[in-house]
Coordinates of C-alpha atoms in Angstrom, one line a residue:
X108 CA 51.7 61.0 89.7
X109 CA 48.3 61.0 91.3
X110 CA 46.6 58.1 92.8
X111 CA 44.1 58.1 90.0
X112 CA 46.8 57.4 87.5
X113 CA 48.0 54.5 89.5
X114 CA 44.9 52.5 88.9
X115 CA 45.4 49.4 86.9
X116 CA 43.0 50.3 84.1
X117 CA 44.7 53.6 83.5
X118 CA 48.1 52.0 83.5
X119 CA 47.0 49.4 80.8
X120 CA 45.5 52.2 78.8
X121 CA 48.8 54.0 78.5
X122 CA 50.6 50.9 77.5
X123 CA 48.3 50.1 74.5
X124 CA 48.6 52.0 71.2
X125 CA 45.9 54.3 70.3
X126 CA 43.0 52.7 68.5
X127 CA 43.0 53.1 64.7
X128 CA 39.6 53.5 63.1
X129 CA 38.9 50.5 60.8
X130 CA 38.5 51.5 57.3
X131 CA 36.2 49.5 55.0
X132 CA 38.2 47.3 52.6
X133 CA 38.0 48.4 49.1
X134 CA 36.6 45.7 46.8
X135 CA 38.4 45.0 43.7
X136 CA 36.3 45.4 40.5
X137 CA 35.1 42.2 39.1
X138 CA 36.0 41.7 35.4
X139 CA 33.1 42.0 33.1
X140 CA 30.9 43.6 35.8
X141 CA 30.4 46.8 33.9
X142 CA 29.7 44.9 30.7
X143 CA 26.9 42.8 32.3
X144 CA 25.5 45.2 34.8
X145 CA 23.0 46.4 32.2
X146 CA 22.1 43.0 30.7
X147 CA 18.7 41.4 31.6
X148 CA 18.1 37.8 32.5
X149 CA 16.4 37.1 29.1
X150 CA 19.3 38.5 27.2
X151 CA 21.8 36.4 29.2
X152 CA 19.6 33.3 28.3
X153 CA 19.6 34.1 24.6
X154 CA 23.4 34.6 24.7
X155 CA 23.8 31.2 26.3
X156 CA 21.6 29.5 23.7
X157 CA 22.8 31.2 20.5
X158 CA 24.9 30.5 18.7
X159 CA 24.3 26.8 19.4
X160 CA 27.1 24.6 20.4
X161 CA 26.5 21.2 18.7
X162 CA 28.8 18.3 19.3
X163 CA 29.4 15.5 16.7
X164 CA 27.4 13.0 18.7
X165 CA 24.4 15.3 19.0
X166 CA 24.6 15.9 15.2
X167 CA 24.6 12.1 14.5
X168 CA 21.6 11.6 16.8
X169 CA 19.7 14.4 15.1
X170 CA 20.3 12.9 11.7
X171 CA 19.1 9.5 12.8
X172 CA 16.0 10.9 14.4
X173 CA 15.3 12.9 11.2
X174 CA 15.6 9.7 9.1
X175 CA 13.3 7.8 11.4
X176 CA 10.7 10.5 11.3
X177 CA 10.9 10.8 7.5
X178 CA 10.5 7.0 7.1
X179 CA 7.4 7.0 9.4
X180 CA 5.9 9.9 7.4
X181 CA 6.4 8.0 4.1
X182 CA 4.9 4.9 5.6
X183 CA 1.8 6.7 6.9
X184 CA 1.4 8.5 3.5
X185 CA 1.6 5.2 1.7
X186 CA -1.0 3.6 3.8
X187 CA -3.2 6.6 3.5
X188 CA -3.0 6.6 -0.3
X189 CA -3.8 2.9 -0.6
X190 CA -6.9 3.3 1.5
X191 CA -8.0 6.7 0.1
X192 CA -10.1 5.2 -2.7
X193 CA -12.3 3.2 -0.3
X194 CA -12.4 6.0 2.3
X195 CA -13.7 8.4 -0.2
X196 CA -16.2 6.0 -1.8
X197 CA -19.9 6.6 -1.5
X198 CA -22.1 4.3 0.5
X199 CA -23.7 2.7 -2.5
X200 CA -20.2 1.9 -3.9
X201 CA -19.2 0.2 -0.7
X202 CA -22.4 -1.7 -0.7
X203 CA -21.7 -2.8 -4.3
X204 CA -18.2 -4.0 -3.3
X205 CA -19.7 -6.0 -0.4
X206 CA -22.2 -7.5 -2.8
X207 CA -19.5 -8.5 -5.2
X208 CA -17.6 -10.3 -2.4
X209 CA -20.8 -12.1 -1.4
X210 CA -21.3 -13.2 -5.0
X211 CA -17.7 -14.6 -5.2
X212 CA -18.3 -16.5 -2.0
X213 CA -21.6 -17.9 -3.4
X214 CA -19.8 -19.0 -6.6
X215 CA -17.3 -20.9 -4.6
X216 CA -20.0 -22.5 -2.6
X217 CA -21.9 -23.5 -5.7
X218 CA -18.7 -25.0 -7.2
X219 CA -18.2 -27.0 -3.9
X220 CA -21.7 -28.3 -4.0
X221 CA -21.3 -29.3 -7.7
X222 CA -18.2 -31.3 -6.9
X223 CA -19.9 -33.0 -4.0
X224 CA -22.8 -33.9 -6.3
X225 CA -20.4 -35.5 -8.8
X226 CA -18.9 -37.5 -6.0
X227 CA -22.3 -38.7 -4.8
X228 CA -23.3 -39.7 -8.3
X229 CA -20.2 -41.7 -8.7
X230 CA -20.7 -43.4 -5.4
X231 CA -24.4 -44.2 -5.9
X232 CA -24.5 -44.9 -9.7
X233 CA -25.3 -48.5 -10.6
X234 CA -23.0 -48.3 -13.5
X235 CA -20.1 -46.3 -12.1
X236 CA -17.9 -46.8 -15.2
X237 CA -20.5 -45.2 -17.6
X238 CA -21.1 -42.4 -15.2
X239 CA -17.4 -41.8 -14.9
X240 CA -17.1 -41.6 -18.7
X241 CA -19.9 -39.0 -18.9
X242 CA -18.3 -36.9 -16.2
X243 CA -14.9 -37.2 -17.9
X244 CA -16.3 -36.0 -21.2
X245 CA -18.0 -33.1 -19.5
X246 CA -14.8 -32.2 -17.6
X247 CA -12.8 -32.4 -20.8
X248 CA -15.1 -29.7 -22.4
X249 CA -14.7 -27.5 -19.3
X250 CA -11.0 -27.9 -19.3
X251 CA -10.9 -27.2 -23.0
X252 CA -12.6 -23.8 -22.4
X253 CA -10.2 -23.0 -19.6
X254 CA -7.2 -24.1 -21.7
X255 CA -8.4 -22.2 -24.8
X256 CA -8.4 -25.2 -27.0
X257 CA -12.2 -25.0 -27.8
X258 CA -14.4 -22.1 -28.6
X259 CA -17.0 -20.9 -26.0
X260 CA -20.1 -18.7 -26.0
X261 CA -22.4 -17.4 -23.3
X262 CA -23.4 -14.2 -21.5
X263 CA -20.7 -11.7 -20.6
X264 CA -19.3 -8.2 -21.3
X265 CA -17.2 -6.4 -23.9
X266 CA -14.7 -3.8 -22.9
X267 CA -13.0 -1.4 -25.3
X268 CA -10.0 0.7 -24.3
X269 CA -9.2 3.5 -26.7
X270 CA -5.6 4.7 -26.0
X271 CA -5.0 7.8 -28.2
X272 CA -2.2 9.1 -26.0
X273 CA -0.3 5.8 -26.0
X274 CA -0.2 5.8 -22.1
X275 CA -1.7 2.3 -21.5
X276 CA 0.9 -0.2 -20.6
X277 CA 0.9 -4.0 -20.2
X278 CA 0.6 -4.0 -16.4
X279 CA -2.7 -2.0 -16.7
X280 CA -4.2 -4.6 -19.1
X281 CA -2.9 -7.4 -16.8
X282 CA -4.7 -5.7 -13.9
X283 CA -7.9 -5.8 -16.0
X284 CA -7.4 -9.5 -16.7
X285 CA -6.9 -10.4 -13.1
X286 CA -9.9 -8.3 -11.9
X287 CA -12.1 -10.1 -14.5
X288 CA -10.8 -13.5 -13.4
X289 CA -11.5 -12.6 -9.7
X290 CA -15.0 -11.6 -10.7
X291 CA -15.7 -15.0 -12.3
X292 CA -14.7 -14.7 -15.9
X293 CA -14.6 -18.1 -17.6
X294 CA -13.2 -17.2 -21.0
X295 CA -11.3 -14.0 -22.1
X296 CA -10.1 -12.9 -25.5
X297 CA -8.1 -9.7 -26.2
X298 CA -7.8 -8.5 -29.8
X299 CA -8.0 -12.0 -31.2
X300 CA -5.7 -13.6 -28.6
X301 CA -7.1 -16.1 -26.2
X302 CA -6.1 -15.5 -22.6
X303 CA -5.3 -18.6 -20.6
X304 CA -3.8 -19.5 -17.2
X305 CA -0.2 -19.0 -18.4
X306 CA -0.8 -15.9 -20.5
X307 CA 1.8 -13.1 -20.1
X308 CA 1.7 -9.5 -21.2
X309 CA 4.7 -7.2 -22.0
X310 CA 5.3 -3.8 -23.4
X311 CA 6.3 -3.6 -27.0
X312 CA 7.2 0.0 -27.9
X313 CA 3.9 1.9 -27.7
X314 CA 1.8 -1.2 -28.0
X315 CA 1.4 -4.4 -25.9
X316 CA 2.3 -8.1 -26.6
X317 CA 0.1 -10.9 -25.3
X318 CA 1.9 -14.2 -25.3
X319 CA 4.3 -12.7 -27.9
X320 CA 1.5 -11.5 -30.1
X321 CA 1.7 -7.8 -30.7
X322 CA -1.7 -6.0 -30.4
X323 CA -2.5 -2.3 -30.9
X324 CA -5.0 0.0 -29.4
X325 CA -8.0 0.1 -29.2
X326 CA -7.8 -3.0 -27.0
X327 CA -11.0 -5.0 -27.1
X328 CA -11.9 -7.5 -24.4
X329 CA -14.5 -10.2 -24.9
X330 CA -15.3 -11.9 -21.6
X331 CA -17.8 -14.7 -20.8
X332 CA -19.2 -14.8 -17.3
X333 CA -22.0 -13.3 -15.2
X334 CA -22.4 -9.7 -16.5
X335 CA -23.8 -8.6 -13.1
X336 CA -20.5 -9.5 -11.5
X337 CA -18.0 -8.6 -14.3
X338 CA -19.1 -5.0 -15.0
X339 CA -19.2 -3.8 -11.3
X340 CA -15.8 -5.3 -10.7
X341 CA -14.3 -3.0 -13.4
X342 CA -16.1 0.1 -12.1
X343 CA -15.3 -0.1 -8.4
X344 CA -13.7 3.1 -7.0
X345 CA -9.9 3.0 -7.7
X346 CA -10.4 0.0 -10.0
X347 CA -9.5 -0.7 -13.6
X348 CA -11.7 1.9 -15.3
X349 CA -10.7 4.8 -13.0
X350 CA -7.0 3.8 -13.4
X351 CA -7.2 3.8 -17.2
X352 CA -9.1 7.1 -17.2
X353 CA -6.4 8.7 -15.2
X354 CA -4.1 7.8 -18.0
X355 CA -6.4 9.7 -20.4
X356 CA -7.7 6.5 -21.9
X357 CA -11.4 6.1 -22.9
X358 CA -13.0 2.9 -21.5
X359 CA -16.4 1.5 -22.7
X360 CA -18.0 -1.5 -20.9
X361 CA -21.2 -3.1 -22.2
X362 CA -23.2 -6.2 -21.2
X363 CA -24.3 -8.8 -23.7
X364 CA -26.5 -11.9 -23.6
X365 CA -24.2 -13.7 -26.0
X366 CA -20.4 -13.3 -26.2
X367 CA -18.5 -15.6 -28.6
X368 CA -14.8 -16.3 -27.7
X369 CA -13.5 -18.1 -30.7
X370 CA -9.7 -17.5 -30.6
X371 CA -8.1 -20.9 -29.9
X372 CA -4.8 -22.1 -28.5
X373 CA -3.0 -25.2 -29.6
X374 CA -3.0 -28.0 -27.0
X375 CA 0.5 -28.3 -25.7
X376 CA 1.9 -31.6 -24.5
X377 CA 3.7 -31.1 -21.2
X378 CA 7.4 -32.0 -21.3
X379 CA 7.6 -33.6 -17.8
X380 CA 4.2 -33.8 -16.1
X381 CA 2.3 -37.0 -16.5
X382 CA -1.0 -38.2 -15.0
X383 CA -0.5 -39.8 -11.6
X384 CA -3.3 -42.4 -12.5
X385 CA -1.1 -44.0 -15.2

């Protein structure tokens, strides 16, 4: 043994085993790696979204949202239909509607002034009892016209509704009556039946009954009032005439300087109501 072999580092080298070259650990194949190695990110996204996985709670929320949206759509459509007539009206039609509203306001103002005049006459008359009798007689005539117990005449219009298809119903004639009253009609007669405050209309087969009296087409209205207010009220966009024409009825409206409403109603004694002055 040489001195070189006696060196400590050589002695330690002999005692250690020979170094073994480290080999790279073999990686185990990942399941599904081959199946997904050729799939793009977009395809993996589609696979994750379809087919959809919907829970019961999500389905209930979706149904509730659909119902809410449908209700809002119906509400919007309803409001749009109710306003479509005026939205599509011409400028001159809108001006005429405004004029009609102004006329109604003026009539109410005139009535107010008339009542104030009567009050002043009663307060300032030297013979208040006689003045009260005169006003009572005049008021009785006016109430008789409104109640249909006396005949009336004056300027107004006539309206004839020819219903060959049998499509005109009681509610359409009632709309005409209400529109005429709103326009200032003071006396109305339909096919020989006087229309008063408690008049009712109902369908009777293919005809209409007014206060239980069956009337048939053509329906003829005789109306006393200011013709300049009554006729435009029937012809406003979306009004009585247009509604009846949509039902394939023919409507004719004419003004007249003298309309006679001679159909009468019997005065009915109220069963319970009594004058508070008695």
